[in-house]
Structure formats: structure tokens, C-alpha cells
């Protein structure tokens, strides 16, 4: 039997002429030379002088192992881009091979256009070398600083999901995605292969995965490099691909194989797209992918100090150090660099020789200058209907019960509709769109599904714009890829399980921070919007394992200028917040709101006003309005805490009519921080006006209580702040019992007030007996009936 | 061609006699009956009376869809356990099918042994039904409360890694692991299939994965249920398994197929183990696995209200509600439950009929009573050498430079050695054991590797005890499985990327919390020990993407009685802390320490004393010892902050000799919390003795500064606390520049002191000019030389 590999080999004979071969190999040598130079050299970039210790960096940092393979791929992609006028971006999963991407972007001239100081000559080459992994310079991995990149080489695992995200709704784009064999062991990468079940060749572009087997991770072989050829082939077929193998170490043979393979792959991609777009074929195709097996540290020193180095884990980072001190190492470095014959590659002035420049694609076809990799350039505003048209009618606070996400879902549906022709908006989630009450979306679009569809299926279609896979990692990766290439998105998720992507959030937040601070040429992109629902307080049948509101805490540790957190208390505020988030740029917005039927508080006018301020006194619930001198401030953030606070106020106003209460609701959590720490932070004077400078504050908060202390720590009245929130007590129980277990319920809040208002001391015993009795009633009732007391479920509001 | 499925089918003819078939099917009906009862009924458990609305729960919660499949598997595993006297545990990936496991554990009698109130009779059955998803009862998913479980049905994705973790070093154990097809889409599960490359059939037990395709998630079909048979077969072969398919819906045919398939699988497992153990065959075998394709909600109502329900996503949770209010639904429920013919299954008194009890394995062979699933029962103390023997000699603070993990690694090596025969200790990490300076382990053991091994490989062996895969998820899952079955482990990881398992940490912490609080029969297990290194302050070549110390914050949100956090400042304290952690039970211990060469401060005696207190005044660095009345307290937690604090003290003592400084170091972060909040919290009086009640405190902390405020918030002197830490500023730069970027360096600390000690006001201008000059020197030097100034790298300590 002839496998794909052998077939290609037989076809590959003499595909490149001798001259073409020579040129392509020279270009590769140039990229390798520049890569080694970045890792090692401070000066003498063209080795015009004999190499001396002072030309070498004192600290040697970087990853050589993967770099020549990345260079090899880059030059071959350049060839096919030119040959077929392709619109392509390069995603480098082994992103710590930063020197490769930087070298290539410099060789194609893009780097000097973005960074004129790093010019396309000897002086620029010297800067290019020096800045790499050098204070004030550039990171050693692919980073936001790298033109042409949408994928940071930090944490591993997200290359493929980023690639797919980039090509959704970009029919002419190809994302060539190099997957490192280390990265391939991560969970997120292992499942991202299945993204091909969600890519529609008719309207989406193509991903060409290139699994780069160079055999070793830091110190270990990789799993995929040490399974049999047959198993690996089966695995890729099982993932739904048609694998091509390019394996070897002889450059000439490898160039020929790579040319033939890429030609075959792009023939197939063209055929697949033709069948889908012209013939209307809707079957999921078997997309090509490449397994490139090449030596780790290819073309590097075979041996260092008598130990095997090329094709070994010793090549992973810097293959040898101590170059300044060890003359043998210095000689080894010089001979290694000279083995690339720089004099054949660069002009006397340090530019790439003209015949090699011929290999570079034109203008925006250069992968370093592809506008898709600087998505803000392509970003179009969403066409948005007026969110106020989706308002729920709330004649009086607490008079209406509704599921907050439903009006928002209708708003999203119409955004989807208005932007259908722009094809730049998608909604993502791990199979929870319907569960999260967003089904209105299905009036306009469907769930994307390229697999078999049977009649009982619910809103599946190859043309859908709702992306659902039971992998938060994949949803996040797709969305990031979609946003970074200049589109818009919305991610809904169970609150507890968004922690699954904590680390991905970190990486994206760091990307945005660096972009904001340091990279003016990266144009702002649409914000990443999370809608977290099925939250901690309503896990009636899922229980303790689904109860965790800590994502907010995780987010707050990141830079204030990239994060925003909203806790809309009802449907109309949720609409207003959603509108705001979808219009924003370069943020990560976190919106937390429940999906269960709940009381509605604000009509649309009040909601807009409230959300514009982000925080406000709810006068209709307060009774300190005569003289503005309350006995207590009852603050709340989050829908369930708002309900409990208002019910506590209701009790107090009935039981102690002369108690003056001010009710404060917080939608935009960051208003609590000082203005120096967050752009949304209230001025101290304004904060003091709201919270007083000396009255007790009982703050009912959605999440872990400490966060409120953290945010308000520098505020005048912080000493009188008492916060209730989730204290990690929970199980499968009734909604009201959950708040009782965490002392966040109306009765505990009443007791908190009575404890803290000095003039109530005499009445405290009476009120607290009332509270105890109610809590006993509650426990008895739920243990008997398994549900909350009717009077709790249907509270009779007295205003 | 005859596929595996057809071969089994042909062999399967008449494998069960008619009588056997009847019995096994009756047992399955019993389990299904009890499962429906748990979801729906409050009373009338045996349906002796006509079903009335008041017999039905008012809140219907639970997941029916996966349950009959889980029951089907359970009864068949019982058969083969009995037939072959197997030692087996059941891991239910689709753990929200809790009713299945609870039903089966009750049927085998175990449940009533663990919970005598839920007796093996009608009264007990009533309790069994009522308690399910009921306040004060049990969660709706498999949970710590479920006998026989080591795997909570909360977050999805970890079933397979738990199963492998359970069987490592348990040669006679089989973990039957049901993988839901929803769960199979998660990243962690997708890569956990590769665990077979790390399982040695000679010394480890076996995992039998059963991929349960029931077609739907919440509302969507599943990816694996909608790819072709061929692709799925390829995928499983690619993962290294031999797949067997059991597909259909007719119970009789399915019983026969399942019997034949399980017989084949266990024949193969026996053969594999025989070859490895008797013949000495060391090749990685191709382990069997089963694809079970059965209808979602199998045996449930075909239709509800005219809509397809069996074999549909509508069966996912409760297939129909409104039973109390809707008489048709009430009738439907009654006829559904009666379709199982309870009168044939249970005695008049409500026990399982004697002939069906015959199908239950004996005693500890019952999966609900298998001691491996209550690992604390089997836990043996580690045999530990005296950690003090590994001490580094530190004649004087700051006189020795060492890499802190190396002595700890020698300690771990000898623990490995002493417990080799017990085979109950393993070390886990994502390919970072050597990078994290733990190579001493390789003097005693190797990395586990069942793949091909070539001569240049570094310490690979099928017999290794160091588990490395580039998947933090898999490492964590293996370790949890290993610990929950009563063994010990140690997980080393880059600090930033431990966030990858934030959510897994949550689930394990919640498991421990529930176990501690509510489940006395679950015996304490060894703690989960994290060693986090390559930390935020030393990412010289990785940069900003690798800088995140926030895992500590994440951990602190969990219950105080299960979490411990240690920041040993040097090698000897790290040894002492490690010893303590490895002896502890039912905690999650987080140890954070750098791996780079660093000054050593404490000799072993001082280290032991310091770690025993967890916090202490370092008198040798302080100069307030005469009268114990300092001008300032300089506190630190973490190795780099300790270095910077001591250097700042050094500067201050030289520049302002009359300034009285007290140096406090914190190893055990939880000592800072009040004693009411954490068992390690200092008494207030003790805290005040250390930190004074009125002097400025400059606290240099490893992580995000806010945490120190949070922990000390209620302390007397909190108002004078000023914390420096990581503020999300970083890049690829020198070690010292990293602290400068975050204002944590010695010079900023000096300025902080001068700013806060009132009597220094007159000298402030002079000192601050000195600080500014030094910082300018530093920036100039690193921009020119690319490394830190020699005087910073080699500080001359003046004590």
C-alpha cells in the first residue's frame, strides 16, 4: 500500500528546479541565520569581523529548537502565497520560537515598516539582534509586538482554536497553523482538532494545520512523536483530516516534499471550497493537514561538548551557553553562523539580496502585513438596533417577574440580523445557549453544525452563527481568534465553569494590556464579552460543584484599563449593559446575571440612568429622602443580593418604620474603586455622598465578600462597611436556602442592620427573635416540602 | 470485512441463557425503577397505592438521560466481577446521572450499610427517593456522599485521568470508566486518552474506558455521536485503543452484546497483564475500550406531549414536569414506573428479591464498597527520612548561594526510595521536573514512558515514578485519582500556568470540604501538594505571559480548613515545609519558591523554628532588639521579596544607622489571618507583638498586594500597612528589573520607609535622591549591558 507520504514523494521529483531550490534554501538559511543572531549577538551582525566575546550577549535567552522548522514552513508558505496569490496568516503554536517569526517578518520588509528603527540594513540587523530578549527590547516569543501575529507564544494549547476563530466568516483567508508536538499534548489543543465540524467551507476560510513533530519538549520526547506512524495517521483521520507526511532531515529532499505537499493541500482546499461554493455540496469535507517531522534544532550544531544536540532535547532552548567565557563555544557559534553563508544572503549593506527578495509576497500578502492579523484595521462597527426597544415594561418595582436574559436575547437576535450581510458577529457557548435563555437567537440563526443532522435536532445548520461545543477552551479560543481578526462576539457560560478558561483570560488580558500600552500600530479590537449566568445562587439541581463566583476576583487582578465588571440587577439594566459592552473596544467585559424568573425593578428610563452612572441610590426603595441623613446604607450588587436587600428593607420598613434606610445598587463594580485605580472609579466626594462618611453600610454582594473590601479599601467610610456574600457554603437545595446558608438572606440582613445601628439597640432583641423565628420556619418548611415557602417565593412588596 | 462489532455479535449468540438474561434484565429494571423514583417520588415508593399528586416531589430535579445507560453498565460489570472475582471501581464521567450510581449502590446493600437510615426496605426506599435533590438530602450528581465514588459529577472532563490515577501502582485494580459523549468534547478528556502511554501493565492496573454515546448534550448532538463509525474507530485506534462497539436499543440484544464484549475485553486485559508480568513483554499494548451507543433516556417515555423524548435531547434532565398539576403526566409517570414491573423486582417489604440479590458481588467486591474508592482506608504513611539531613550549610545569612529546590529534590528522591516497595508515591508535572531543579529524583527513578525509547533519551523507563505530560489537566487528574485511592503525590508546575487547573482545584477543594464536614466514613487522604516555581519574578526569557502569581488568590477563596499556603524564603525552609506537607491529610498545600540560584538565610535549626511558627521576627536582620520598639516593621513573604527587603534593610542600616528596623518574615501565609478565620491564624495579641500596634509596616509580598490587606484586614495595625507586590507590570527583562518595574525593589522599599517614618522627614529628600540615582543607574546599565549590575547581582551584606 502506498501511503499519502509515498505518493507525494513520487510526485515530488524535480518539482523545484535547481535554481528554485537554491533560492528557497538560501532564504531559509537567511531566516536561520537571523534567528541564531537574535539569540546570540549584540554586535557584528554580518560577521564581517572575527567574532569576539564582546559581540555576544551576556545573557543568552531564547528557544532555538523549534525555530528552523518554523522558518522552513514560513518560506514555503511564502512560495505558495506568491504562486497562488493567497491571503494567508501564520499562527505559530510553538510561539516561543519567536526568532523565526521576527526573522521572517524582517526579511519580508514588514518589520522595518512597523519599526523604522529596525531598518532593513546592517544597522537594523544589529538592532534586531540586540533587542531580542533584551531589556527594553522584545520578548523571546511571538507576542503582540510581532507584526503578523494574533497568537502569543506564552501558554500552549490555543493555536488551532485561534486559527479556526480567525477564518470563520473570512472565506478567502487561510490560517496556516503550526501545532507543536508539545502543545499537541494539551487538552485544549487535543479537542480543538474537532473544530473542523464547525467550519463551513462555503462561507468560512480554511485552516491548514501543520503538526510539527520535532520530537522533544523541554526534556522529554513528545507523545505524538513516539506513537507509530499508523496510530498517528489513524488519529488524524479520526479527527476528520487527511494527513500528509513530510518527514526527514535532508534539506533538498524536504524542500521538494514540502512543495509537493503544499501544492496538494491547496489543490484540495480549492476543490473543497469549489464544491461547497459552486456545487453547493454541504457535506463536511475531509480537510488536508500536514505532519512535518524534522529534527529539533535542525541545521544547528550536531554536537556540543561531545553531546548530541541537533535532533535532541538539548536543542530546546539555547543549545550552548558560556560563549563569552569559553573560546571553543565562541568558535562553535561563529562556525555555526557562517555555515549559513551570510555573504551569499545579504548585501554588503545588510539587506537581503535582491534575488531572494523576489521570493517575498507583495504588500498585504506578506504574512507579517496581513491586515487580518491586526484586526482593528478591518473592524466595522456593529449595526445596533436601539436596545431600549427591547425593554420590559415595569410599571412599579417588583410588580413584574421575568427572566432577564430573554429581552437581551431578542436584542442579540436583531444584532445578528442587522449584521448578517457583514457576517461579523457570532455567539459562543458550551452548549448552554438555550439553557441560558438565549433561544430568541434561534429565530434568526441556528447552531453551526457540519455533521449529520436529523429531523429531531434543534436548530442545527451549517449556516448557523451560534457556536456550541462542550469545551469552554474551544469557545474561548474561537472567540479570541474571531475578535483579533476584527469581528465581534458574545460568550455565554455557566459562572462556575468559566474558571476553566482562567488562564486563557489571563493571556488575552495581557495581550490587550501590552497592545494598549506599547503598540500604537495595533488598532483597537472589539471587546471580549462574557455573559455569566446559571450563577452561584441558582444551582438548584447542580449544587456545590457548580457554585463559584470567583471569576470576578480573578479578573480584577488584571490591569484596570482592560477589565470591566457588570452586575445588572434585572432585565432592563442587563439590556443597557449589553449594549454598552458590544460597543466597547479593547476591554474584557464580564456581565453576571441570573437566568431564572425574577422580580424586575427598573423601567427602561431608570435602567439607562442607573447604568450610565454605574451606581446609584434607589430613592424609591429608600426612606431617608427627606433629609438625606440615613441611619444605615443598604448596598447591593448582583440580582439575588438586590432581591434580598430589597426584601430586608421591606421587612425593616414594616417592622421599624422610623428607621431611615438608603438603598444603593451597584451595576458597574469598578465604580467602587478609587478613580486613580480604575477609570470608572467614583470620585471620593461622590462616593462619600452616596455611602456617607459615618453610617453603617450593609453590603450584599454576589460573590466572595472580600472583593468589596478590596475595592472600597481607601474610601472614607470603609471602616463601617459590612459585607455579605458567598462564603463557600452550598449544596443542592432551594434558591432561598442557598442565601440562608451564606447569611445573605433578607432575615440575616435585617439582623445585620439591627446589630449596627446604635439607636436600635433597645429593639434588637425583639427584631432578632423575629429573624430567628423566620429562619426556623424556613428550615422546617423546606425539609418538609422540598421547596421554598410561598411567602418567600411571592413576596408582597409594600411600597 | 467483519468489524469488531460484528465479530462480537456472532460470538454473542446465546451467551446468556434465557434465565440469566431474565435476571440481568430484571436487575437493570430495578435500577431504572429506583432512578425514576429518586427523580420523581416523595412517597408511595413501591406504587402499592395508585399514584397521587402528593406522592410526587414539588421540585423535579435530576438528569434522566444518561441514567439507564449507567445502570446498564453497572449490572454488566457486576456480572463480570462475580464471574472473574475482579477488583473494580466505577467512574461515572456523566456524573450528573447520580440516580444510577445511588440506585445500584443501594441495590447491592452498600448504601444501607453506610447510611443505616436508608435501609434496605420500603421505608429505606422511600428515604432514598425523598433525599435525592432535596434540602438536607443528597446532590443530584455523583458526589463525595456516594459510596464507591472517587469522581464528582460536577465539572466534566476528568473521568479518564482520574481512572488512570486510580490504577497506577494498583496492579489488581480495574477502573471501569464511563466517558459521556458530552464530556468527550472537553479538552482535558480529549487528551486524557493518551494516558495509556504512561500505564505499565506490569505494575499498574487496567482502565476500561466505556465511551457512552447517547447522542445529545443539553440541547445539541455530540460531536462523537455524529462522526462516521469509521472516523470514530480511527480516532480510538489513533489514541492507542482497540475499540469494541456495542450499539442498539433492544435490551435483549444489547445484553448479549455487552456480555460478549466485556468477556472479550477482560480476556484481553488478562492477556496483556500476563504478557507483561509473566513474559516480561514491555511493549505498550493496545488496550481494549468499548463504545456503547444506546438511546438517551433509554426505556423512558417514547413521547411526551406528542414530542419525541426517548433517544432525544428532551430526555437530558427530567423528561416531563408538572406532574402534580397535570393528570396526564401523573398517569404517564405511573405507567412508566410500572413498566419496570416493580412487583417482580422487590419483595413486599421493599428489598430486592433474593434471586436478584444473587447477582450482587460479595462484600468488598461490590463497587460501592470497594476500599480503593475510600482511599483513606488504604492509606499508609510515607516512610520519611529526616528532612534535616538534607540541609544546606548556612554559616551566616546571605553567605551561601543555592537553588532551593535541589535539596528538596534529594529529600523527595529518598522518600521515593524508602517507599519503593510500598509503591505509593509519585511526582507529577508538565515536563518540568528537570527544569524545576528536581533532577535528583532521577538518581532513584525515571520518567514513566511506555513509548519507544532511544539512547539519547533522558531518564525514561516504563518503571519510572515521575509522571510528565505537557498537560496540567492530566497531571492534576492523575494525581487526584492517585490520592483519592490512598496514595501520596507531589505536583511541580510553573506558577503562571497552574491557573490552567483553577477549576479542577475548585472541584477537589470542594470534595475535601464536604468530606471533612459531612462524611465521617470517608477516611482522610493525603494532601494534594503543589510546588509552584519558575515564578512571576524569574521569567527572564519567558516574559509577561508567564507572570501571574494569582493562583494563591484563587486558593484563598476556598474554605480555610482545606487550604494551606507556604512561601519558604530559602532552601532549608523549603525542606521543612515540604516535610510538613507530605505528612498532612485532607489539605491542598501550595508551596511557592523560586528555582534560581539565590541567597540562603537560615540554617536548619533556624529554618525549623521559623517554619514551626510560620512567621517570625528575624532578629539577625533587625536592629530594634535592644528595646523592641522599632521605627518601622519591614515584613516579607516569598523569596524574592525577602531578598529585596533584606537588601533595603542593608541600605537603610548603612545610610540611617539610628533607624530601628524590625524584619518579619512570613512562611505560612495563613498566619496572617485571624485565628477565627483560619486554624493557622495568629492570635491578635501575638500578631500585635510582631507587627506592633502603631508603627508603619512595609510589606513586600510575592503576589498581588491586595491579598495581604485581605488577610490582615481585622488586625490592629492594619491602618499602617503598606504592601508592595506584583502589579501586572512585566516583560522579558532582567531579574532585578522585574522587581523595579513593580516597585518591589530594595530602592523603592527604602523610599517607602522614608516616606512613612515621621522622624525621617528631614532626611527624606537626601535618601530619595539616593534612591532615584540608583534606579537611573540600574536602567542605564541594563539597557547597555542587558544584565543586572554586578553590585546588584552580588550584594555585599553588611551584617
PDB file of C-alpha atoms in Angstrom, chain A residues 533-709:
ATOM      1  CA  UNK A 533     -25.270  33.050  34.182  1.00  0.00           C
ATOM      2  CA  UNK A 534     -26.525  29.897  35.902  1.00  0.00           C
ATOM      3  CA  UNK A 535     -24.711  31.607  38.691  1.00  0.00           C
ATOM      4  CA  UNK A 536     -23.764  30.593  42.200  1.00  0.00           C
ATOM      5  CA  UNK A 537     -27.153  31.395  43.733  1.00  0.00           C
ATOM      6  CA  UNK A 538     -29.279  29.332  41.403  1.00  0.00           C
ATOM      7  CA  UNK A 539     -27.819  25.866  41.071  1.00  0.00           C
ATOM      8  CA  UNK A 540     -30.933  24.160  42.291  1.00  0.00           C
ATOM      9  CA  UNK A 541     -30.095  20.765  40.887  1.00  0.00           C
ATOM     10  CA  UNK A 542     -26.364  21.072  40.318  1.00  0.00           C
ATOM     11  CA  UNK A 543     -25.303  22.037  43.797  1.00  0.00           C
ATOM     12  CA  UNK A 544     -21.969  22.751  45.411  1.00  0.00           C
ATOM     13  CA  UNK A 545     -19.752  21.766  42.490  1.00  0.00           C
ATOM     14  CA  UNK A 546     -21.428  24.442  40.341  1.00  0.00           C
ATOM     15  CA  UNK A 547     -21.132  27.226  42.915  1.00  0.00           C
ATOM     16  CA  UNK A 548     -18.201  29.539  42.409  1.00  0.00           C
ATOM     17  CA  UNK A 549     -18.405  33.282  41.823  1.00  0.00           C
ATOM     18  CA  UNK A 550     -14.627  33.745  41.881  1.00  0.00           C
ATOM     19  CA  UNK A 551     -14.020  34.551  38.231  1.00  0.00           C
ATOM     20  CA  UNK A 552     -14.640  38.190  39.106  1.00  0.00           C
ATOM     21  CA  UNK A 553     -11.784  38.074  41.621  1.00  0.00           C
ATOM     22  CA  UNK A 554      -9.542  36.542  39.020  1.00  0.00           C
ATOM     23  CA  UNK A 555     -10.410  39.287  36.545  1.00  0.00           C
ATOM     24  CA  UNK A 556      -9.858  42.102  39.000  1.00  0.00           C
ATOM     25  CA  UNK A 557      -6.200  41.119  39.351  1.00  0.00           C
ATOM     26  CA  UNK A 558      -5.606  42.255  35.797  1.00  0.00           C
ATOM     27  CA  UNK A 559      -4.946  45.827  34.706  1.00  0.00           C
ATOM     28  CA  UNK A 560      -7.810  48.203  35.344  1.00  0.00           C
ATOM     29  CA  UNK A 561      -7.680  49.653  31.858  1.00  0.00           C
ATOM     30  CA  UNK A 562      -8.654  46.387  30.191  1.00  0.00           C
ATOM     31  CA  UNK A 563     -11.318  44.963  32.521  1.00  0.00           C
ATOM     32  CA  UNK A 564     -14.924  45.840  33.264  1.00  0.00           C
ATOM     33  CA  UNK A 565     -17.397  44.026  35.510  1.00  0.00           C
ATOM     34  CA  UNK A 566     -21.145  44.474  35.482  1.00  0.00           C
ATOM     35  CA  UNK A 567     -23.792  43.030  37.758  1.00  0.00           C
ATOM     36  CA  UNK A 568     -27.103  44.204  36.305  1.00  0.00           C
ATOM     37  CA  UNK A 569     -29.902  43.539  38.791  1.00  0.00           C
ATOM     38  CA  UNK A 570     -32.664  42.978  36.248  1.00  0.00           C
ATOM     39  CA  UNK A 571     -33.639  42.691  32.588  1.00  0.00           C
ATOM     40  CA  UNK A 572     -33.592  46.353  31.572  1.00  0.00           C
ATOM     41  CA  UNK A 573     -30.226  47.044  33.175  1.00  0.00           C
ATOM     42  CA  UNK A 574     -28.906  43.892  31.510  1.00  0.00           C
ATOM     43  CA  UNK A 575     -30.019  45.282  28.155  1.00  0.00           C
ATOM     44  CA  UNK A 576     -28.327  48.588  28.767  1.00  0.00           C
ATOM     45  CA  UNK A 577     -25.082  46.963  29.900  1.00  0.00           C
ATOM     46  CA  UNK A 578     -25.058  44.608  26.926  1.00  0.00           C
ATOM     47  CA  UNK A 579     -25.454  47.492  24.522  1.00  0.00           C
ATOM     48  CA  UNK A 580     -22.562  49.280  26.159  1.00  0.00           C
ATOM     49  CA  UNK A 581     -20.285  46.232  26.098  1.00  0.00           C
ATOM     50  CA  UNK A 582     -20.911  45.460  22.441  1.00  0.00           C
ATOM     51  CA  UNK A 583     -19.896  48.990  21.510  1.00  0.00           C
ATOM     52  CA  UNK A 584     -16.708  48.989  23.554  1.00  0.00           C
ATOM     53  CA  UNK A 585     -13.166  48.261  22.364  1.00  0.00           C
ATOM     54  CA  UNK A 586     -10.118  46.524  23.805  1.00  0.00           C
ATOM     55  CA  UNK A 587     -11.791  45.506  27.065  1.00  0.00           C
ATOM     56  CA  UNK A 588     -12.794  42.289  28.652  1.00  0.00           C
ATOM     57  CA  UNK A 589     -16.338  42.800  29.878  1.00  0.00           C
ATOM     58  CA  UNK A 590     -17.792  40.417  32.430  1.00  0.00           C
ATOM     59  CA  UNK A 591     -21.565  40.529  32.866  1.00  0.00           C
ATOM     60  CA  UNK A 592     -23.078  38.390  35.611  1.00  0.00           C
ATOM     61  CA  UNK A 593     -26.829  37.904  35.800  1.00  0.00           C
ATOM     62  CA  UNK A 594     -29.209  35.098  36.612  1.00  0.00           C
ATOM     63  CA  UNK A 595     -31.493  33.416  34.136  1.00  0.00           C
ATOM     64  CA  UNK A 596     -34.345  32.357  36.404  1.00  0.00           C
ATOM     65  CA  UNK A 597     -37.658  34.178  36.716  1.00  0.00           C
ATOM     66  CA  UNK A 598     -37.038  37.148  38.997  1.00  0.00           C
ATOM     67  CA  UNK A 599     -38.559  40.405  40.079  1.00  0.00           C
ATOM     68  CA  UNK A 600     -37.925  43.386  37.850  1.00  0.00           C
ATOM     69  CA  UNK A 601     -37.064  46.705  39.416  1.00  0.00           C
ATOM     70  CA  UNK A 602     -36.345  49.405  36.868  1.00  0.00           C
ATOM     71  CA  UNK A 603     -38.208  50.634  33.828  1.00  0.00           C
ATOM     72  CA  UNK A 604     -36.034  51.442  30.863  1.00  0.00           C
ATOM     73  CA  UNK A 605     -35.554  55.115  31.641  1.00  0.00           C
ATOM     74  CA  UNK A 606     -34.433  54.328  35.144  1.00  0.00           C
ATOM     75  CA  UNK A 607     -32.235  51.490  33.881  1.00  0.00           C
ATOM     76  CA  UNK A 608     -30.423  53.717  31.394  1.00  0.00           C
ATOM     77  CA  UNK A 609     -29.861  56.343  34.019  1.00  0.00           C
ATOM     78  CA  UNK A 610     -28.677  53.791  36.541  1.00  0.00           C
ATOM     79  CA  UNK A 611     -26.300  52.061  34.125  1.00  0.00           C
ATOM     80  CA  UNK A 612     -24.893  55.352  32.933  1.00  0.00           C
ATOM     81  CA  UNK A 613     -23.877  56.163  36.491  1.00  0.00           C
ATOM     82  CA  UNK A 614     -22.941  52.557  37.211  1.00  0.00           C
ATOM     83  CA  UNK A 615     -24.070  53.034  40.785  1.00  0.00           C
ATOM     84  CA  UNK A 616     -26.916  54.902  42.389  1.00  0.00           C
ATOM     85  CA  UNK A 617     -29.261  55.479  45.263  1.00  0.00           C
ATOM     86  CA  UNK A 618     -32.582  53.829  44.667  1.00  0.00           C
ATOM     87  CA  UNK A 619     -34.822  56.504  46.082  1.00  0.00           C
ATOM     88  CA  UNK A 620     -38.000  54.552  45.555  1.00  0.00           C
ATOM     89  CA  UNK A 621     -36.720  51.933  47.959  1.00  0.00           C
ATOM     90  CA  UNK A 622     -35.128  54.359  50.421  1.00  0.00           C
ATOM     91  CA  UNK A 623     -36.895  56.361  53.109  1.00  0.00           C
ATOM     92  CA  UNK A 624     -34.121  58.784  54.001  1.00  0.00           C
ATOM     93  CA  UNK A 625     -35.098  61.107  51.214  1.00  0.00           C
ATOM     94  CA  UNK A 626     -36.471  63.881  53.390  1.00  0.00           C
ATOM     95  CA  UNK A 627     -33.226  64.936  54.920  1.00  0.00           C
ATOM     96  CA  UNK A 628     -30.723  62.653  53.215  1.00  0.00           C
ATOM     97  CA  UNK A 629     -29.428  61.518  56.541  1.00  0.00           C
ATOM     98  CA  UNK A 630     -29.931  57.767  56.749  1.00  0.00           C
ATOM     99  CA  UNK A 631     -29.394  55.526  59.755  1.00  0.00           C
ATOM    100  CA  UNK A 632     -27.990  52.839  57.527  1.00  0.00           C
ATOM    101  CA  UNK A 633     -26.926  52.341  53.931  1.00  0.00           C
ATOM    102  CA  UNK A 634     -28.033  49.055  52.416  1.00  0.00           C
ATOM    103  CA  UNK A 635     -25.985  48.423  49.323  1.00  0.00           C
ATOM    104  CA  UNK A 636     -26.218  45.571  46.870  1.00  0.00           C
ATOM    105  CA  UNK A 637     -24.556  44.285  43.729  1.00  0.00           C
ATOM    106  CA  UNK A 638     -25.945  41.354  41.799  1.00  0.00           C
ATOM    107  CA  UNK A 639     -29.516  40.255  41.154  1.00  0.00           C
ATOM    108  CA  UNK A 640     -30.016  37.886  44.071  1.00  0.00           C
ATOM    109  CA  UNK A 641     -28.344  40.203  46.619  1.00  0.00           C
ATOM    110  CA  UNK A 642     -30.530  43.009  45.285  1.00  0.00           C
ATOM    111  CA  UNK A 643     -33.642  40.938  45.845  1.00  0.00           C
ATOM    112  CA  UNK A 644     -32.594  40.035  49.380  1.00  0.00           C
ATOM    113  CA  UNK A 645     -31.634  43.602  50.206  1.00  0.00           C
ATOM    114  CA  UNK A 646     -34.954  44.957  48.983  1.00  0.00           C
ATOM    115  CA  UNK A 647     -36.832  42.292  50.928  1.00  0.00           C
ATOM    116  CA  UNK A 648     -34.809  43.168  54.034  1.00  0.00           C
ATOM    117  CA  UNK A 649     -35.654  46.820  53.506  1.00  0.00           C
ATOM    118  CA  UNK A 650     -39.274  45.840  53.148  1.00  0.00           C
ATOM    119  CA  UNK A 651     -39.190  43.995  56.463  1.00  0.00           C
ATOM    120  CA  UNK A 652     -37.376  46.804  58.216  1.00  0.00           C
ATOM    121  CA  UNK A 653     -39.719  49.470  56.945  1.00  0.00           C
ATOM    122  CA  UNK A 654     -42.652  47.481  58.207  1.00  0.00           C
ATOM    123  CA  UNK A 655     -41.103  46.486  61.499  1.00  0.00           C
ATOM    124  CA  UNK A 656     -39.230  49.720  62.302  1.00  0.00           C
ATOM    125  CA  UNK A 657     -40.927  52.487  60.354  1.00  0.00           C
ATOM    126  CA  UNK A 658     -38.807  55.227  61.839  1.00  0.00           C
ATOM    127  CA  UNK A 659     -35.536  53.655  60.664  1.00  0.00           C
ATOM    128  CA  UNK A 660     -34.104  55.683  57.812  1.00  0.00           C
ATOM    129  CA  UNK A 661     -32.630  53.478  55.133  1.00  0.00           C
ATOM    130  CA  UNK A 662     -30.764  54.388  51.998  1.00  0.00           C
ATOM    131  CA  UNK A 663     -30.637  51.724  49.282  1.00  0.00           C
ATOM    132  CA  UNK A 664     -27.678  51.769  46.926  1.00  0.00           C
ATOM    133  CA  UNK A 665     -27.326  49.490  43.943  1.00  0.00           C
ATOM    134  CA  UNK A 666     -24.089  48.854  42.085  1.00  0.00           C
ATOM    135  CA  UNK A 667     -24.172  47.751  38.443  1.00  0.00           C
ATOM    136  CA  UNK A 668     -20.634  48.645  37.465  1.00  0.00           C
ATOM    137  CA  UNK A 669     -18.438  47.107  40.130  1.00  0.00           C
ATOM    138  CA  UNK A 670     -15.452  49.212  39.205  1.00  0.00           C
ATOM    139  CA  UNK A 671     -17.206  52.401  40.356  1.00  0.00           C
ATOM    140  CA  UNK A 672     -16.284  51.291  43.857  1.00  0.00           C
ATOM    141  CA  UNK A 673     -12.558  51.596  43.224  1.00  0.00           C
ATOM    142  CA  UNK A 674     -10.824  54.941  43.627  1.00  0.00           C
ATOM    143  CA  UNK A 675     -10.646  56.902  40.408  1.00  0.00           C
ATOM    144  CA  UNK A 676      -6.866  56.665  40.423  1.00  0.00           C
ATOM    145  CA  UNK A 677      -7.109  52.893  40.258  1.00  0.00           C
ATOM    146  CA  UNK A 678      -9.841  52.421  37.698  1.00  0.00           C
ATOM    147  CA  UNK A 679     -11.172  54.808  35.060  1.00  0.00           C
ATOM    148  CA  UNK A 680     -14.726  54.029  36.216  1.00  0.00           C
ATOM    149  CA  UNK A 681     -13.925  54.727  39.881  1.00  0.00           C
ATOM    150  CA  UNK A 682     -16.106  57.320  41.591  1.00  0.00           C
ATOM    151  CA  UNK A 683     -14.517  60.473  42.899  1.00  0.00           C
ATOM    152  CA  UNK A 684     -14.167  60.227  46.657  1.00  0.00           C
ATOM    153  CA  UNK A 685     -16.551  63.083  47.204  1.00  0.00           C
ATOM    154  CA  UNK A 686     -19.223  61.392  45.138  1.00  0.00           C
ATOM    155  CA  UNK A 687     -18.608  58.085  46.896  1.00  0.00           C
ATOM    156  CA  UNK A 688     -18.963  59.765  50.279  1.00  0.00           C
ATOM    157  CA  UNK A 689     -22.192  61.409  49.155  1.00  0.00           C
ATOM    158  CA  UNK A 690     -23.627  58.014  48.346  1.00  0.00           C
ATOM    159  CA  UNK A 691     -22.242  55.892  51.163  1.00  0.00           C
ATOM    160  CA  UNK A 692     -21.985  58.667  53.822  1.00  0.00           C
ATOM    161  CA  UNK A 693     -18.816  59.073  55.796  1.00  0.00           C
ATOM    162  CA  UNK A 694     -20.010  57.579  59.045  1.00  0.00           C
ATOM    163  CA  UNK A 695     -23.112  55.456  58.757  1.00  0.00           C
ATOM    164  CA  UNK A 696     -23.090  51.663  58.797  1.00  0.00           C
ATOM    165  CA  UNK A 697     -23.139  50.094  55.352  1.00  0.00           C
ATOM    166  CA  UNK A 698     -24.592  46.613  54.917  1.00  0.00           C
ATOM    167  CA  UNK A 699     -23.404  45.435  51.530  1.00  0.00           C
ATOM    168  CA  UNK A 700     -24.964  42.359  49.968  1.00  0.00           C
ATOM    169  CA  UNK A 701     -22.711  41.149  47.190  1.00  0.00           C
ATOM    170  CA  UNK A 702     -22.974  38.465  44.568  1.00  0.00           C
ATOM    171  CA  UNK A 703     -19.524  36.916  45.050  1.00  0.00           C
ATOM    172  CA  UNK A 704     -16.852  36.392  47.675  1.00  0.00           C
ATOM    173  CA  UNK A 705     -17.280  39.271  50.147  1.00  0.00           C
ATOM    174  CA  UNK A 706     -13.628  40.240  50.251  1.00  0.00           C
ATOM    175  CA  UNK A 707     -13.673  41.810  46.877  1.00  0.00           C
ATOM    176  CA  UNK A 708     -15.910  44.620  48.082  1.00  0.00           C
ATOM    177  CA  UNK A 709     -13.443  45.389  50.848  1.00  0.00           C
TER     178      UNK A 709
END
